[in-house]
mmCIF file of C-alpha atoms in Angstrom:
data_model
loop_
_atom_site.group_PDB
_atom_site.id
_atom_site.type_symbol
_atom_site.label_atom_id
_atom_site.label_comp_id
_atom_site.label_asym_id
_atom_site.label_seq_id
_atom_site.Cartn_x
_atom_site.Cartn_y
_atom_site.Cartn_z
ATOM 1 C CA MET A 1 0.000 0.000 0.000
ATOM 2 C CA ARG A 2 1.257 3.458 -0.892
ATOM 3 C CA LEU A 3 -0.097 6.934 -0.395
ATOM 4 C CA SER A 4 -0.654 8.927 -3.541
ATOM 5 C CA ASN A 5 1.881 11.650 -4.298
ATOM 6 C CA LEU A 6 -0.799 14.219 -3.480
ATOM 7 C CA ALA A 7 -1.369 12.756 0.005
ATOM 8 C CA ASP A 8 2.386 12.653 0.585
ATOM 9 C CA TYR A 9 2.700 16.286 -0.532
ATOM 10 C CA ALA A 10 -0.207 17.241 1.732
ATOM 11 C CA VAL A 11 1.620 15.831 4.761
ATOM 12 C CA ILE A 12 4.801 17.680 3.723
ATOM 13 C CA THR A 13 2.851 20.921 3.203
ATOM 14 C CA MET A 14 1.063 20.658 6.550
ATOM 15 C CA ALA A 15 4.305 19.853 8.392
ATOM 16 C CA GLN A 16 5.858 22.966 6.872
ATOM 17 C CA ALA A 17 2.780 25.067 7.685
ATOM 18 C CA ALA A 18 3.115 23.872 11.285
ATOM 19 C CA THR A 19 6.509 25.563 11.505
ATOM 20 C CA HIS A 20 4.601 28.859 11.146
ATOM 21 C CA CYS A 21 2.298 28.132 14.115
ATOM 22 C CA GLY A 22 0.899 30.851 16.310
ATOM 23 C CA PRO A 23 -0.112 34.253 14.999
ATOM 24 C CA GLY A 24 2.215 33.960 11.980
ATOM 25 C CA ARG A 25 0.790 33.371 8.549
ATOM 26 C CA VAL A 26 2.314 31.950 5.397
ATOM 27 C CA SER A 27 1.317 32.018 1.732
ATOM 28 C CA ALA A 28 0.915 29.029 -0.569
ATOM 29 C CA ALA A 29 3.836 30.388 -2.611
ATOM 30 C CA GLU A 30 6.027 30.487 0.514
ATOM 31 C CA LEU A 31 5.041 26.926 1.414
ATOM 32 C CA ALA A 32 5.888 25.834 -2.127
ATOM 33 C CA SER A 33 9.271 27.546 -1.920
ATOM 34 C CA GLU A 34 10.049 26.104 1.514
ATOM 35 C CA THR A 35 9.058 22.542 0.542
ATOM 36 C CA GLY A 36 10.318 22.545 -3.035
ATOM 37 C CA LEU A 37 6.868 21.525 -4.303
ATOM 38 C CA PRO A 38 5.317 23.156 -7.383
ATOM 39 C CA VAL A 39 3.168 26.222 -6.600
ATOM 40 C CA PRO A 40 0.079 24.883 -8.476
ATOM 41 C CA THR A 41 0.256 21.636 -6.473
ATOM 42 C CA VAL A 42 0.501 23.480 -3.163
ATOM 43 C CA GLN A 43 -2.372 25.787 -4.172
ATOM 44 C CA ARG A 44 -4.537 22.737 -4.977
ATOM 45 C CA LEU A 45 -3.601 21.149 -1.652
ATOM 46 C CA VAL A 46 -4.292 24.369 0.257
ATOM 47 C CA SER A 47 -7.780 24.391 -1.239
ATOM 48 C CA LYS A 48 -8.473 20.807 -0.080
ATOM 49 C CA LEU A 49 -6.861 21.303 3.333
ATOM 50 C CA THR A 50 -8.791 24.537 3.900
ATOM 51 C CA ALA A 51 -12.068 22.857 2.911
ATOM 52 C CA ALA A 52 -11.316 20.153 5.507
ATOM 53 C CA GLY A 53 -10.658 22.772 8.201
ATOM 54 C CA LEU A 54 -6.993 21.837 8.569
ATOM 55 C CA LEU A 55 -5.836 25.209 7.262
ATOM 56 C CA ARG A 56 -7.501 28.586 7.631
ATOM 57 C CA SER A 57 -7.152 31.363 5.088
ATOM 58 C CA VAL A 58 -7.038 34.919 6.423
ATOM 59 C CA ARG A 59 -7.620 37.712 3.906
ATOM 60 C CA GLY A 60 -6.352 41.272 3.922
ATOM 61 C CA VAL A 61 -3.199 42.976 5.124
ATOM 62 C CA GLY A 62 -1.123 40.456 7.042
ATOM 63 C CA GLY A 63 -3.298 37.668 5.676
ATOM 64 C CA GLY A 64 -2.229 34.226 4.650
ATOM 65 C CA LEU A 65 -2.581 30.671 5.815
ATOM 66 C CA GLN A 66 -2.443 29.270 9.312
ATOM 67 C CA LEU A 67 -3.340 25.965 10.893
ATOM 68 C CA GLY A 68 -7.060 25.468 11.374
ATOM 69 C CA ARG A 69 -6.453 23.954 14.813
ATOM 70 C CA PRO A 70 -3.414 23.265 16.990
ATOM 71 C CA ALA A 71 -0.731 21.014 15.492
ATOM 72 C CA ALA A 72 -1.284 18.520 18.315
ATOM 73 C CA ALA A 73 -4.940 18.181 17.205
ATOM 74 C CA ILE A 74 -4.201 17.419 13.538
ATOM 75 C CA THR A 75 -3.207 13.866 12.620
ATOM 76 C CA VAL A 76 -1.752 12.198 9.556
ATOM 77 C CA ALA A 77 -5.128 10.448 9.185
ATOM 78 C CA ASP A 78 -6.864 13.851 9.031
ATOM 79 C CA ILE A 79 -4.478 15.043 6.333
ATOM 80 C CA VAL A 80 -4.710 11.884 4.218
ATOM 81 C CA GLU A 81 -8.511 11.880 4.424
ATOM 82 C CA ALA A 82 -8.660 15.563 3.418
ATOM 83 C CA VAL A 83 -6.923 14.650 0.156
ATOM 84 C CA GLU A 84 -7.892 11.013 -0.463
ATOM 85 C CA GLY A 85 -11.236 10.639 1.298
ATOM 86 C CA PRO A 86 -11.937 7.916 3.860
ATOM 87 C CA ILE A 87 -9.101 5.485 4.475
ATOM 88 C CA ALA A 88 -10.076 2.158 2.943
ATOM 89 C CA LEU A 89 -7.857 -0.494 1.430
ATOM 90 C CA THR A 90 -10.527 -2.045 -0.779
ATOM 91 C CA ALA A 91 -13.322 -0.702 -2.965
ATOM 92 C CA CYS A 92 -15.912 -3.151 -1.624
ATOM 93 C CA ILE A 93 -16.180 -1.114 1.563
ATOM 94 C CA ASP A 94 -17.712 1.719 -0.467
ATOM 95 C CA ASN A 95 -20.584 -0.635 -1.431
ATOM 96 C CA ARG A 96 -19.322 -0.811 -4.993
ATOM 97 C CA ASP A 97 -20.106 -3.846 -7.056
ATOM 98 C CA CYS A 98 -17.639 -6.667 -6.673
ATOM 99 C CA ASP A 99 -17.320 -9.689 -8.942
ATOM 100 C CA HIS A 100 -16.475 -11.832 -5.928
ATOM 101 C CA GLU A 101 -19.011 -10.555 -3.403
ATOM 102 C CA VAL A 102 -21.071 -13.735 -3.362
ATOM 103 C CA GLY A 103 -19.395 -16.021 -0.867
ATOM 104 C CA CYS A 104 -16.684 -13.522 0.028
ATOM 105 C CA THR A 105 -15.349 -14.276 3.469
ATOM 106 C CA MET A 106 -13.137 -11.159 3.680
ATOM 107 C CA LYS A 107 -15.729 -8.385 3.363
ATOM 108 C CA PRO A 108 -16.714 -8.476 7.057
ATOM 109 C CA HIS A 109 -13.040 -8.141 8.043
ATOM 110 C CA TRP A 110 -12.153 -5.080 5.958
ATOM 111 C CA PRO A 111 -13.854 -2.528 8.250
ATOM 112 C CA VAL A 112 -11.760 -3.826 11.166
ATOM 113 C CA ILE A 113 -8.567 -3.690 9.102
ATOM 114 C CA ASN A 114 -9.362 -0.190 7.825
ATOM 115 C CA ALA A 115 -10.132 1.052 11.347
ATOM 116 C CA LYS A 116 -6.770 -0.277 12.590
ATOM 117 C CA LEU A 117 -4.937 1.425 9.729
ATOM 118 C CA ARG A 118 -6.734 4.712 10.327
ATOM 119 C CA GLY A 119 -6.054 4.376 14.050
ATOM 120 C CA ALA A 120 -2.335 3.981 13.418
ATOM 121 C CA LEU A 121 -2.279 7.122 11.247
ATOM 122 C CA ALA A 122 -4.397 8.983 13.803
ATOM 123 C CA GLU A 123 -1.732 8.372 16.463
ATOM 124 C CA ILE A 124 0.769 10.548 14.592
ATOM 125 C CA THR A 125 0.159 14.261 15.069
ATOM 126 C CA LEU A 126 1.407 17.227 13.119
ATOM 127 C CA GLU A 127 3.114 18.332 16.326
ATOM 128 C CA GLN A 128 5.203 15.161 16.233
ATOM 129 C CA LEU A 129 6.046 15.661 12.558
ATOM 130 C CA ARG A 130 7.347 19.170 13.015
ATOM 131 C CA ASN A 131 9.697 18.067 15.806
ATOM 132 C CA ALA A 132 12.910 16.133 15.306
ATOM 133 C CA PRO A 133 12.260 12.551 14.208
ATOM 134 C CA GLN A 134 12.628 9.818 16.780
ATOM 135 C CA PRO A 135 14.748 6.766 15.944
ATOM 136 C CA ALA A 136 12.670 4.024 14.366
ATOM 137 C CA PRO A 137 12.042 1.016 16.588
ATOM 138 C CA ASN A 138 13.927 -2.147 15.708
ATOM 139 C CA LEU A 139 11.442 -3.977 13.500
ATOM 140 C CA GLN A 140 13.491 -7.063 12.688
ATOM 141 C CA MET A 141 11.390 -10.073 11.910
ATOM 142 C CA GLU A 142 11.719 -13.032 14.225
ATOM 143 C CA LYS A 143 13.265 -16.021 12.563
ATOM 144 C CA HIS A 144 11.035 -19.055 12.647
ATOM 145 C CA PRO A 145 12.375 -22.560 12.159
ATOM 146 C CA ALA A 146 11.577 -23.930 8.753
#
């Protein structure tokens, strides 16, 4: 499973916007410059992120963009869903037709799997992303006898 480029760029954009927390404001062009992303892409993301309430646009002198709520209250799940829609690994969850629906034993399990995935993404806040990264835990696989 991979996030789309747009979802990845949204997380990058929001993490950069979080560095301007407080009363400061930033423009989409500044975010594009600071992240190295194309201005049209950042403008499109700003539109989606603003519609989701993750960013707030302030007009007038001294206007610009600021976080819609504190960085500690915005999660990676919020950002991904603002760009991609609800987190779901399979299309059958959206009640779309499936060629294998009759007799499918997996369909009842997908909501549980999707909730776990969303929960994992919801544990990571924008506050954590704007701070120095923590060392990754040792995720070596246990060796099982053959």
